[in-house]
């Protein structure tokens, strides 16, 4: 366990996954050419047991 309070998503615009534009265009990075196996987004903090069950 840590004292990390989590991420404050207040006032966050678009959630852009595996793409540079429009949030980051440095180095002409327009898109991610790699592959993503899985992405899970939860609306609560997971317990260690819940994370182990997913894995």
CSV table of C-alpha atoms in Angstrom, one decimal:
chain,number,residue,atom,x,y,z
A,1,UNK,CA,0.0,0.0,0.0
A,2,UNK,CA,1.1,3.6,-0.6
A,3,UNK,CA,0.0,7.1,0.2
A,4,UNK,CA,-0.7,7.7,-3.5
A,5,UNK,CA,-4.2,9.3,-3.5
A,6,UNK,CA,-5.0,8.4,-7.1
A,7,UNK,CA,-5.4,10.5,-10.2
A,8,UNK,CA,-7.6,13.5,-10.3
A,9,UNK,CA,-9.6,13.3,-13.6
A,10,UNK,CA,-11.4,16.6,-13.0
A,11,UNK,CA,-11.4,18.8,-16.0
A,12,UNK,CA,-9.8,16.1,-18.2
A,13,UNK,CA,-10.9,16.3,-21.8
A,14,UNK,CA,-10.6,13.4,-24.2
A,15,UNK,CA,-8.9,10.2,-23.0
A,16,UNK,CA,-6.7,9.4,-26.0
A,17,UNK,CA,-5.1,5.9,-26.0
A,18,UNK,CA,-2.1,5.0,-28.2
A,19,UNK,CA,-2.2,8.2,-30.2
A,20,UNK,CA,-0.1,11.3,-30.2
A,21,UNK,CA,-2.5,13.9,-31.7
A,22,UNK,CA,-4.1,16.0,-30.5
A,23,UNK,CA,-2.6,15.9,-27.0
A,24,UNK,CA,1.1,15.2,-28.0
A,25,UNK,CA,2.6,15.9,-31.3
A,26,UNK,CA,6.2,16.3,-30.4
A,27,UNK,CA,8.7,14.4,-32.7
A,28,UNK,CA,5.8,14.2,-35.3
A,29,UNK,CA,4.3,11.4,-33.2
A,30,UNK,CA,0.8,11.1,-34.7
A,31,UNK,CA,-0.1,7.6,-33.9
A,32,UNK,CA,1.1,4.5,-32.1
A,33,UNK,CA,2.0,1.7,-34.4
A,34,UNK,CA,2.4,-0.9,-31.7
A,35,UNK,CA,-0.3,-3.2,-30.5
A,36,UNK,CA,-2.2,-3.2,-27.2
A,37,UNK,CA,-3.3,-6.5,-25.8
A,38,UNK,CA,-5.9,-5.4,-23.3
A,39,UNK,CA,-6.9,-2.2,-21.5
A,40,UNK,CA,-9.2,-2.0,-18.5
A,41,UNK,CA,-10.5,1.2,-17.0
A,42,UNK,CA,-12.4,1.0,-13.7
A,43,UNK,CA,-14.4,3.5,-11.9
A,44,UNK,CA,-13.1,2.5,-8.5
A,45,UNK,CA,-9.8,1.5,-6.8
A,46,UNK,CA,-9.2,-2.2,-7.0
A,47,UNK,CA,-8.1,-4.3,-4.1
A,48,UNK,CA,-5.0,-6.5,-4.4
A,49,UNK,CA,-7.4,-9.5,-4.4
A,50,UNK,CA,-9.4,-8.1,-7.3
A,51,UNK,CA,-6.2,-7.4,-9.3
A,52,UNK,CA,-4.9,-11.0,-8.7
A,53,UNK,CA,-8.3,-12.4,-9.8
A,54,UNK,CA,-8.0,-10.4,-13.1
A,55,UNK,CA,-4.5,-11.6,-13.8
